[in-house]
Coordinates of C-alpha atoms and ligand atoms in Angstrom, one line a residue:
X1 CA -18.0 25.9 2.1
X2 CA -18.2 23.3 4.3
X3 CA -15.2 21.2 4.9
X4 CA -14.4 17.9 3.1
X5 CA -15.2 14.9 5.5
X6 CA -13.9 11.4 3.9
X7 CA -13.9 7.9 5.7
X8 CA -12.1 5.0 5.1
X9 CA -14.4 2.0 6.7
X10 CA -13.1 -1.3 6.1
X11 CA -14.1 -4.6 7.3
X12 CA -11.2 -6.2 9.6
X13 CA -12.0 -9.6 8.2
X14 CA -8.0 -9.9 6.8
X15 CA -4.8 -7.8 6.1
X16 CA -5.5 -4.6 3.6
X17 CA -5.0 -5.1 0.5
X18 CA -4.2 -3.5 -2.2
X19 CA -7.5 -2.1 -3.7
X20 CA -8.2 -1.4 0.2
X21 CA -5.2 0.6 0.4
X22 CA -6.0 2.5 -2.8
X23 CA -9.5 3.6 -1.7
X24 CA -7.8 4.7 2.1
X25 CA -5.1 6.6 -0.1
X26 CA -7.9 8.2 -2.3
X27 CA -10.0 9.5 1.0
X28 CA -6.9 10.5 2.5
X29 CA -5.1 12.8 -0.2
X30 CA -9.0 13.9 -1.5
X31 CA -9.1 15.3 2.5
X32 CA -5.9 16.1 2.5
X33 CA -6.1 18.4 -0.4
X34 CA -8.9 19.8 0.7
X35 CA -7.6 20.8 3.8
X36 CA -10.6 18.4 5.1
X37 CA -10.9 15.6 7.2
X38 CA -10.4 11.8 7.1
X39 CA -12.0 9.1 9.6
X40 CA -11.2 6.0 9.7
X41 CA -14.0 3.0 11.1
X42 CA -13.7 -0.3 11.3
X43 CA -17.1 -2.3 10.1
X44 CA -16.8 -4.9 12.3
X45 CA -20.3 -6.4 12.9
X46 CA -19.8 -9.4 11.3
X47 CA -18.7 -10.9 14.5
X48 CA -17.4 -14.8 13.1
X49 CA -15.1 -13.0 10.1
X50 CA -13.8 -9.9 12.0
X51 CA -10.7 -10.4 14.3
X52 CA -8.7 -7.9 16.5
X53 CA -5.3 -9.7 14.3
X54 CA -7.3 -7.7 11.3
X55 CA -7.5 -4.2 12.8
X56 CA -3.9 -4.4 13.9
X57 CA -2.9 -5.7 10.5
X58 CA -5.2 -2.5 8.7
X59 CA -3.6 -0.1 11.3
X60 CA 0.0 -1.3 11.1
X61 CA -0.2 -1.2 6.8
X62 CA -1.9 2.3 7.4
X63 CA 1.1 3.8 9.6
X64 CA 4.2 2.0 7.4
X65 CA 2.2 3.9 4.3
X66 CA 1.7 6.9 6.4
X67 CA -2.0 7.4 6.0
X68 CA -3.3 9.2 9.1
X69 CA -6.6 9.6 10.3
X70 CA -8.4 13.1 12.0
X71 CA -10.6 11.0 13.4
X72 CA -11.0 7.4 15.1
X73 CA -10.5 4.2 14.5
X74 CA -14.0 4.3 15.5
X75 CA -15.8 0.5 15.8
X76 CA -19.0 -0.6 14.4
X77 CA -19.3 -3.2 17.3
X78 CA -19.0 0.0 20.2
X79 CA -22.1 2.1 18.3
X80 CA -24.9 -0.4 18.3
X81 CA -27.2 2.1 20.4
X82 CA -26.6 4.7 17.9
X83 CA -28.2 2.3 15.5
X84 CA -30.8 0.7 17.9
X85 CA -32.1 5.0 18.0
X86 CA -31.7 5.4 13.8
X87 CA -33.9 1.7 13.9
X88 CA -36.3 3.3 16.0
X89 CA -36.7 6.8 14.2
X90 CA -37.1 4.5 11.3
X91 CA -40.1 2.3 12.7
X92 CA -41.8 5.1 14.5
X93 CA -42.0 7.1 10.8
X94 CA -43.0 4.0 9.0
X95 CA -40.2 3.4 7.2
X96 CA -39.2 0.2 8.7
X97 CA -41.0 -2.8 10.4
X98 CA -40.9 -5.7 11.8
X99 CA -40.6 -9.0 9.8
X100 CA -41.4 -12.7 11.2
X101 CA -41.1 -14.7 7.4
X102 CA -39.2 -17.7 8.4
X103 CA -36.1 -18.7 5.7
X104 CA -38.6 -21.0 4.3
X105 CA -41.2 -18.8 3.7
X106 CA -38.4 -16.9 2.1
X107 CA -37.0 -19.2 0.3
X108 CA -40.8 -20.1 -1.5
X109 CA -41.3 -16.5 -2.6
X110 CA -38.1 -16.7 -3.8
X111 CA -39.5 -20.3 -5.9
X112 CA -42.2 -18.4 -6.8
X113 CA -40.7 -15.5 -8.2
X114 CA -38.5 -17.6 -10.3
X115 CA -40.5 -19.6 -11.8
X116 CA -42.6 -16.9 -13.3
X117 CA -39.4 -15.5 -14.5
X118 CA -39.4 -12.4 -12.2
X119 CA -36.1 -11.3 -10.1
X120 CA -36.2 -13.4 -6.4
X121 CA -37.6 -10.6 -3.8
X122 CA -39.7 -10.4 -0.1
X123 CA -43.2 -9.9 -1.5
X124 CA -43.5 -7.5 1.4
X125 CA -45.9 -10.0 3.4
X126 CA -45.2 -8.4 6.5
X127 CA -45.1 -4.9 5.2
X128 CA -48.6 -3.6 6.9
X129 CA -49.0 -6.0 9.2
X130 CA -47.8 -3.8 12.4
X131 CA -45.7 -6.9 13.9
X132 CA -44.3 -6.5 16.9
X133 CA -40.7 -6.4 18.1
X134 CA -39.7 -10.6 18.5
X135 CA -37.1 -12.5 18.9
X136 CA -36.9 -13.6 15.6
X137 CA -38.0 -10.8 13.7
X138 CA -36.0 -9.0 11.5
X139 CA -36.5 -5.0 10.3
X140 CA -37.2 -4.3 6.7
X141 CA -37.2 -1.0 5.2
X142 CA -40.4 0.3 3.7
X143 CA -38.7 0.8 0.0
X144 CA -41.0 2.9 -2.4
X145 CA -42.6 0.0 -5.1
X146 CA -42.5 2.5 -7.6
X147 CA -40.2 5.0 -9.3
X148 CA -36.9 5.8 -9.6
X149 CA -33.2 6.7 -7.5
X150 CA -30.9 8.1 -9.2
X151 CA -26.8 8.5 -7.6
X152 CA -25.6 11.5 -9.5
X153 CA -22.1 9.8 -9.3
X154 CA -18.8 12.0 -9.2
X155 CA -17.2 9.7 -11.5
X156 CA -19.8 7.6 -13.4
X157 CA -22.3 10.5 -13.8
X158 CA -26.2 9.9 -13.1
X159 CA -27.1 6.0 -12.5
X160 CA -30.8 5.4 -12.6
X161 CA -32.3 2.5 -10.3
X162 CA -36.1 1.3 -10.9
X163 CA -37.2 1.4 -7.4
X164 CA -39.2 -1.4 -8.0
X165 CA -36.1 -3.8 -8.5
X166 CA -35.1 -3.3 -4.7
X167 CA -37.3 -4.9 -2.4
X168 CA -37.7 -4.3 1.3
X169 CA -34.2 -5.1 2.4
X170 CA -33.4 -6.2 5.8
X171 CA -31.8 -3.2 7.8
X172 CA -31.4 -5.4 11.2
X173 CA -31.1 -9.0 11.8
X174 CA -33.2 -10.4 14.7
X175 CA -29.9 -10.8 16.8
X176 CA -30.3 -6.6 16.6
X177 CA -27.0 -6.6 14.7
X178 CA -27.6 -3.9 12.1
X179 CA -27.1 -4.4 8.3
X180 CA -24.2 -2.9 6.3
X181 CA -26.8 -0.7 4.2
X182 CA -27.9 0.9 7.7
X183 CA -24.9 0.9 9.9
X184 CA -22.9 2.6 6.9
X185 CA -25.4 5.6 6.3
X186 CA -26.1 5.8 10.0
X187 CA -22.5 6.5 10.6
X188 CA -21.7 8.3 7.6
X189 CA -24.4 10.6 8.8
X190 CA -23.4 10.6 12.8
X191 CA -20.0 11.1 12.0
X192 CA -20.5 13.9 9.2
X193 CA -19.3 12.4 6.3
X194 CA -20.1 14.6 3.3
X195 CA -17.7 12.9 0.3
X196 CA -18.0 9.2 0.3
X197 CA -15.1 7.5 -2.6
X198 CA -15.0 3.8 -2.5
X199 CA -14.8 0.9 -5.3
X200 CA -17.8 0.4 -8.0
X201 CA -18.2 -3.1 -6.8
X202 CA -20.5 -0.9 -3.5
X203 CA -22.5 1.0 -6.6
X204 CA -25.9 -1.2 -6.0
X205 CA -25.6 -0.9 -2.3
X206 CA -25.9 3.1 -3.2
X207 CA -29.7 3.4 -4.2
X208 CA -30.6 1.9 -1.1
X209 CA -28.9 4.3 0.9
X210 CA -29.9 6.9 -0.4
X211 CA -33.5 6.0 0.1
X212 CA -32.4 5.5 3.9
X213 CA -30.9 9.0 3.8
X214 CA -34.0 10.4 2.4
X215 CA -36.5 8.7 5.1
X216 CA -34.2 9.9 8.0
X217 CA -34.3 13.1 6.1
X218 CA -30.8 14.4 5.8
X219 CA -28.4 15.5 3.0
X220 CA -26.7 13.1 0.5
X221 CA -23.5 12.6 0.7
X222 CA -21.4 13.2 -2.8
X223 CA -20.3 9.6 -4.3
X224 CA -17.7 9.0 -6.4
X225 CA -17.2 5.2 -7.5
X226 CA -14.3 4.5 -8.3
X227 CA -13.5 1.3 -11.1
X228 CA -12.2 -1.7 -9.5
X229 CA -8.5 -2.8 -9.8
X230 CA -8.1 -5.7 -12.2
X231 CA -5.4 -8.2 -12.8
X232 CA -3.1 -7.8 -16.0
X233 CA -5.9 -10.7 -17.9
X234 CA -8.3 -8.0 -16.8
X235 CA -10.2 -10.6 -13.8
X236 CA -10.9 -9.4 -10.7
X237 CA -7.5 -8.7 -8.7
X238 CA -6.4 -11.7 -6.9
X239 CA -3.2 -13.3 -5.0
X240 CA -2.3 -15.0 -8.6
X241 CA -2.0 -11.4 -10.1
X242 CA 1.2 -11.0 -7.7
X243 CA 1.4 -10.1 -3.9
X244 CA -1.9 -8.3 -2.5
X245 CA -0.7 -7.2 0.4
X246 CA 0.0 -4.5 1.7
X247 CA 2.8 -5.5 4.2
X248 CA 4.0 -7.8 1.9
X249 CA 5.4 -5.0 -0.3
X250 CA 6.8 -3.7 2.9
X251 CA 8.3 -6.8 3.4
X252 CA 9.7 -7.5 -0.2
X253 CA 11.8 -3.8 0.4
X254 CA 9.3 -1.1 -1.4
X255 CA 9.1 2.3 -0.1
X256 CA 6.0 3.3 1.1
X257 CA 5.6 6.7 -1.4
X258 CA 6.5 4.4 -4.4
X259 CA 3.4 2.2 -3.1
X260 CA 1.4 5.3 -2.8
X261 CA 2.5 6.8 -6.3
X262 CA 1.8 3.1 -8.1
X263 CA -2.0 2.8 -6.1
X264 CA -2.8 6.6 -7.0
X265 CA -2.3 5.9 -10.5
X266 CA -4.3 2.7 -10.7
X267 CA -7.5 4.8 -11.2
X268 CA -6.2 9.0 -11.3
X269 CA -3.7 10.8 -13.8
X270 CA -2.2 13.8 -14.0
X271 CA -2.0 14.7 -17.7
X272 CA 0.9 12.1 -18.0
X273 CA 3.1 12.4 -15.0
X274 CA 4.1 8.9 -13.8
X275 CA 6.5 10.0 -10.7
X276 CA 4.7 12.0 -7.9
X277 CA 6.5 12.9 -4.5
X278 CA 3.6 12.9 -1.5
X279 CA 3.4 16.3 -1.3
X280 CA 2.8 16.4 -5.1
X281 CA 0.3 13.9 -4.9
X282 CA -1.5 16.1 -1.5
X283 CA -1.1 19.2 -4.0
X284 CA -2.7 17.7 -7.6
X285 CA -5.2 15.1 -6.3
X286 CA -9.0 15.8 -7.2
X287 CA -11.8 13.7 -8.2
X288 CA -11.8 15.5 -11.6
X289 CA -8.8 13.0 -12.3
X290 CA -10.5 9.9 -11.5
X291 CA -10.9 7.8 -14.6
X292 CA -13.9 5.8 -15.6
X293 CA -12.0 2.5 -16.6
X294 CA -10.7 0.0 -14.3
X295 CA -6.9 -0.1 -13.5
X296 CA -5.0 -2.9 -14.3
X297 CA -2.6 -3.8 -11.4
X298 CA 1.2 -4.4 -13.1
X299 CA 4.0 -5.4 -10.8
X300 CA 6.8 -5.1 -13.0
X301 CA 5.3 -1.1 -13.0
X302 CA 5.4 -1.6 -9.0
X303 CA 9.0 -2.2 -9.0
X304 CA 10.0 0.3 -11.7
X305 CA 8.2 3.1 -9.8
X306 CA 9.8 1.5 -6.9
X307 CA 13.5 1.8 -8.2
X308 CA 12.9 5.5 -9.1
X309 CA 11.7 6.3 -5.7
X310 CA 14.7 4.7 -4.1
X311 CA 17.0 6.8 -6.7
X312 CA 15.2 10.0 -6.1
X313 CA 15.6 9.6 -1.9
X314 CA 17.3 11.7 -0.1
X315 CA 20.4 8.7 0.9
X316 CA 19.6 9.7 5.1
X317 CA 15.9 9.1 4.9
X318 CA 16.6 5.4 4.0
X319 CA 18.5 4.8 6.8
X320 CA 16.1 3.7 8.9
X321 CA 13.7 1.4 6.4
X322 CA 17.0 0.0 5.3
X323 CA 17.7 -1.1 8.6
X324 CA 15.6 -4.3 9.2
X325 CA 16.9 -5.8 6.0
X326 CA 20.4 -5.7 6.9
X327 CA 19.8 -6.7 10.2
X328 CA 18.3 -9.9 8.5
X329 CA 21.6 -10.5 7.3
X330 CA 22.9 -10.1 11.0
X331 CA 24.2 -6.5 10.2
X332 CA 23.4 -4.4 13.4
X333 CA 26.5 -2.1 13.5
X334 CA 25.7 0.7 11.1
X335 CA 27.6 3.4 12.5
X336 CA 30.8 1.4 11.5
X337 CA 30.4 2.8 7.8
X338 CA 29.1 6.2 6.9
X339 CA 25.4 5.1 6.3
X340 CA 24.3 7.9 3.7
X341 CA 27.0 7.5 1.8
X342 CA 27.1 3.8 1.8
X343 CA 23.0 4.0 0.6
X344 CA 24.4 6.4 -2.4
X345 CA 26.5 4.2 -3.6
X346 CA 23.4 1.7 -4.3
X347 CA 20.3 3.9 -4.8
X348 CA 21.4 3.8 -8.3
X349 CA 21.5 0.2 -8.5
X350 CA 18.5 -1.2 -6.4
X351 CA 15.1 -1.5 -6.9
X352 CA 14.2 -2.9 -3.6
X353 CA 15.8 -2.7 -0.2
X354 CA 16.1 -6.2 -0.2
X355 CA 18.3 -5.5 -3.1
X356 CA 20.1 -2.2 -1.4
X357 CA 20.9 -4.4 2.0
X358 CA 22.4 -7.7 -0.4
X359 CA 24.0 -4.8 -2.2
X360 CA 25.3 -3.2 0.9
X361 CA 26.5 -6.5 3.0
X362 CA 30.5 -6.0 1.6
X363 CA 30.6 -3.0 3.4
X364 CA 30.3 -4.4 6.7
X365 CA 32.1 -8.1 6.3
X366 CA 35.5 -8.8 8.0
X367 CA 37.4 -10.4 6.4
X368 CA 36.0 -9.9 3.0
X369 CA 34.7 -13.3 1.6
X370 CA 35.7 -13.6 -2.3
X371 CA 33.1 -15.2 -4.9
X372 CA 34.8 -17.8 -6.6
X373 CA 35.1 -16.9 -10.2
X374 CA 35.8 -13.6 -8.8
X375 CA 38.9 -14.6 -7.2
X376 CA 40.3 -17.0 -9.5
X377 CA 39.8 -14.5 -12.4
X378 CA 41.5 -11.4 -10.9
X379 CA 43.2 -12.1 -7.5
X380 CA 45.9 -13.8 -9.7
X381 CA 49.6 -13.1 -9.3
X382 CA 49.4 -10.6 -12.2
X383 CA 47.1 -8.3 -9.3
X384 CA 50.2 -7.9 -7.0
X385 CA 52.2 -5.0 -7.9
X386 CA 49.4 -2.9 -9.2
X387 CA 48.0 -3.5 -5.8
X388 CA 51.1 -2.9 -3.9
X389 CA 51.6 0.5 -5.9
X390 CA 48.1 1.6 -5.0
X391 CA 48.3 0.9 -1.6
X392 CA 51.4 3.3 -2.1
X393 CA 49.2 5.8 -3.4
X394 CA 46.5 5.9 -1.6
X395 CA 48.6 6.0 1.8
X396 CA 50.6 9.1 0.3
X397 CA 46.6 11.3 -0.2
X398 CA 46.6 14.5 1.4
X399 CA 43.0 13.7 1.3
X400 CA 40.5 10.9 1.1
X401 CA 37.8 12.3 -1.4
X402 CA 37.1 10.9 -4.6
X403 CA 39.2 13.0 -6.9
X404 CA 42.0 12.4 -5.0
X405 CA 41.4 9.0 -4.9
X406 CA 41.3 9.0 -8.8
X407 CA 44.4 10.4 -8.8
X408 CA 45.9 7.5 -6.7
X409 CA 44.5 5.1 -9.9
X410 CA 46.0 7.6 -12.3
X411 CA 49.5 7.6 -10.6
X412 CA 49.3 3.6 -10.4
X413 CA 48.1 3.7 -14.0
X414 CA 51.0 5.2 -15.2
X415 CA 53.7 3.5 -12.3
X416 CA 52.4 0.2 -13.9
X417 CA 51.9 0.8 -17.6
X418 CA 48.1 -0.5 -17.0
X419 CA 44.7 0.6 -18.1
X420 CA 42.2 1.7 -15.4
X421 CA 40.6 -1.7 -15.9
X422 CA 43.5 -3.8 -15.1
X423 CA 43.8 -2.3 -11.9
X424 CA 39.9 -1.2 -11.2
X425 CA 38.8 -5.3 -11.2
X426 CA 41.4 -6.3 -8.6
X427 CA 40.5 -4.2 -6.4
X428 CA 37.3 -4.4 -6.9
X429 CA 37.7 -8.1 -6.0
X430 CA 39.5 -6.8 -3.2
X431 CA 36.7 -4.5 -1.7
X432 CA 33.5 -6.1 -2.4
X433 CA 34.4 -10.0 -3.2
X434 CA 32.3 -9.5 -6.2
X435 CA 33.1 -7.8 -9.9
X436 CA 30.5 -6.2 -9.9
X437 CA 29.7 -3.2 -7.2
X438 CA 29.2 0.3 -6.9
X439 CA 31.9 2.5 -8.6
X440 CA 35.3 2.3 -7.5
X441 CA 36.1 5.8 -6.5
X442 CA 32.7 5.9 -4.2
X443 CA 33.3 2.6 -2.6
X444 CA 36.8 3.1 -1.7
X445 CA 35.2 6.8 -0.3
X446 CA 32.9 5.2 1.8
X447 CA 35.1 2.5 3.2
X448 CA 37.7 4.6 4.5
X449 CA 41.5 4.3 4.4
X450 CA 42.1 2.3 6.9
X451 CA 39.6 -0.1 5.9
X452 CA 40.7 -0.2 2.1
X453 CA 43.9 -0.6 2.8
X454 CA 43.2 -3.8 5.2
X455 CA 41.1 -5.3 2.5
X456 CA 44.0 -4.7 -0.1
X457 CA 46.6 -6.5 2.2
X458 CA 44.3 -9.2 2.8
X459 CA 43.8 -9.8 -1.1
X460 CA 47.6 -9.7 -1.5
X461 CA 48.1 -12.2 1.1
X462 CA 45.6 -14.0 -0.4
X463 CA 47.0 -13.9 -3.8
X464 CA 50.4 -15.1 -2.0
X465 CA 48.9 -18.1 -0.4
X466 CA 47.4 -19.3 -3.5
X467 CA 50.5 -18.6 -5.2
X468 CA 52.3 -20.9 -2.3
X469 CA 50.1 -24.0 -2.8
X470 CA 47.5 -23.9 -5.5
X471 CA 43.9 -24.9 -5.1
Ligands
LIG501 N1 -16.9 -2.1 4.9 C1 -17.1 -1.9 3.5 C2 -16.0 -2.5 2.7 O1 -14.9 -2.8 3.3 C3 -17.1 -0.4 3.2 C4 -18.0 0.0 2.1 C5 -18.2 1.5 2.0 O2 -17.3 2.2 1.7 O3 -19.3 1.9 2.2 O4 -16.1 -2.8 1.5

């Protein structure tokens, strides 16, 4: 069998959004899985709307969700002879011609058709009238007035069109820019494409390329529509539904596989698996899978699937994503705390890496600045001696590991008569400024000796200065 050949072809007129990304990600893992191929295209003809900020925008959301291509970025814009030849073969079969009706000729049938109740079309005026190439003629295709097309659809099953509701459609403007419906089937053909999966709202454009594909006389494609994304009132998606970009997910600290396992799911299911690694995905994806009802788009699910992802991580491979968000808190030095171990301590308690580097900022402050109530309710005068006999402790441990470090509270438990609370929130306080942090053993772990036992003193010197002259 031949390989799988998918595209991704979008339009650079803005950043990729989410339903955008969710048709790449479907093309992708379907080639993927096939052990196929994947090209990617930007349709850029629409010269006013498309900019080159677009296509770096699409490329740069592509490589932070690590969607790679086999093929491309090819560019609409660069292939205008290949569609000038496809025109030709077109007009030379009679299948296409020429077509001088000016926008108000148009614009009367259109009246016309209206008022007699009929659907507004081109009457096909110029249809046998063997025009000649102008500069303000435009190409029509020669559509069959009778009968009926029929896209045997992957997902939908078979969709009949009357022929006679499309009309000659325009395949090239008189500026020779080519139409969508043509420049899309000339390069899915020139470029091999053989599985086409893309939203439902391109379902009507189908029937006319497949009557394009038939008059150039060459293989359909398989299509598989795929139901729109919705918002959760079940509209079309939109920026009041949440964010809808891609990078803004990146920016507001998701991983890039939690994006991918949320947008697979908006429209494919695996019996009722919600977690999927990439690999996973690469190994279960099929168009088998694809359901028939649109997905609704949830963020709170987003950010669920998104804390799971960031607990399931192995702690090293966040090291690097993590890395921009501390460094908008100013933290650069990371290799003065043992990074993997620092990320363990939060990957239970974040559901963002906006949340992970807030979480993580106590680690790397000198000297350590104490919340308010935090201080006044524990670094009290009462702290002292437990703090003083753990310092003992700790600077008596064979070694630094966590069970030893238990033991260290265990000893001070029973030196001071107190319950592991009574000492834990102290030092807590002491550590992290806050009461409330990753566990106590972990924490003292990951900041060292040295490092505990300089945040201890401080707190005791604290404690004392309060003590001296109260606030
Ligand atoms: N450029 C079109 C879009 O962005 C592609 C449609 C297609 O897949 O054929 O919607």
């Amino acid at each position: 069998m031949d390989p799988v050949i998918t595209r991704f072809p979008p339009s650079p007129t803005g950043w990729l959004h989410v339903g955008g990304a969710r048709t790449a990600l479907f093309n992708w893992l379907y080639a993927r899985h096939t052990g196929g191929r994947f090209v990617l295209r930007f349709e850029d003809t629409d010269i006013e709307r498309s900019t080159p900020q677009s296509v770096d925008a699409i490329l740069e959301s592509m490589a932070w969700l690590g969607i790679d291509w086999d093929e491309g970025p090819y560019f609409q814009s660069e292939r205008l002879p290949v569609y000038r030849e496809h025109l030709q073969i077109l007009l030379d079969t009679g299948h296409a011609y020429y077509c001088t009706c000016s926008p108000e000729d148009i614009e009367a049938m259109r009246r016309e058709a209206t008022a007699h109740g009929g659907k507004p079309r081109y009457d096909g005026r110029c249809r046998n009238k063997q025009r000649p190439a102008s500069d303000d003629a435009v190409i029509r295709f020669k559509a069959p007035a009778t009968g009926t097309t029929v896209v045997d659809d992957r997902v939908k099953g078979p969709i009949a069109f009357q022929n006679s509701e499309l009309d000659d459609f325009i395949i090239c403007r008189s500026d020779g820019m080519p139409m969508y419906n043509l420049a899309v089937v000339v390069d899915d053909i020139t470029m091999g494409i053989n599985t086409i999966i893309r939203g439902d709202d391109h379902v009507n454009n189908t029937p006319k390329q497949i009557l394009l594909y038939k008059a150039l006389g060459v293989p359909l494609p398989l299509f598989a529509h795929v139901p729109m994304v919705l918002g959760n009132d079940r509209s079309r998606l939109s920026k009041r539904h949440g964010a809808m970009s891609v990078t803004e997910y990146r920016e507001m600290g998701y991983l890039p596989d939690a994006m991918l396992n949320y947008l697979v799911r908006l429209g494919w299911s695996h019996g009722d698996q919600e977690f999927f690694t990439r690999p996973e995905l690469i190994a279960k994806f099929s168009l088998d899978n694809i359901g028939k009802s649109a997905g609704v788009f949830d963020p709170a699910k987003l950010l669920a699937l998104n804390a799971e992802h960031i607990r399931e991580a192995k702690p090293e491979t966040l090291v690097g994503p993590l890395q921009p968000f501390l460094k908008a808190h100013e933290v650069t030095q990371l290799d003065r705390r043992p990074m993997d171990l620092v990320i363990a301590t939060l990957q239970p308690r974040s559901k963002t890496l906006v949340e992970m580097a807030a979480g993580a900022l106590f680690y790397f402050q000198s000297p350590i600045v104490y919340e308010d109530k935090a201080a006044a309710k524990f670094l009290k005068p009462s702290a002292q001696e437990p703090l003083r006999q753990l310092t003992t402790a700790l600077t008596q441990l064979s070694r630094f590991d966590e069970a030893q470090i238990e033991g260290a509270f265990a000893q001070t438990m029973e030196a001071t008569g107190l319950k592991l609370g009574k000492i834990a929130q102290p030092v807590r306080v002491a550590l992290s400024g806050k009461t409330v942090s990753p566990g106590i053993f972990e924490m003292i772990r990951v900041l060292g000796r040295e490092e505990t036992l300089v945040r201890i003193n401080q707190a005791l010197a604290f404690i004392e200065a309060r003590a001296a002259a109260p606030p």
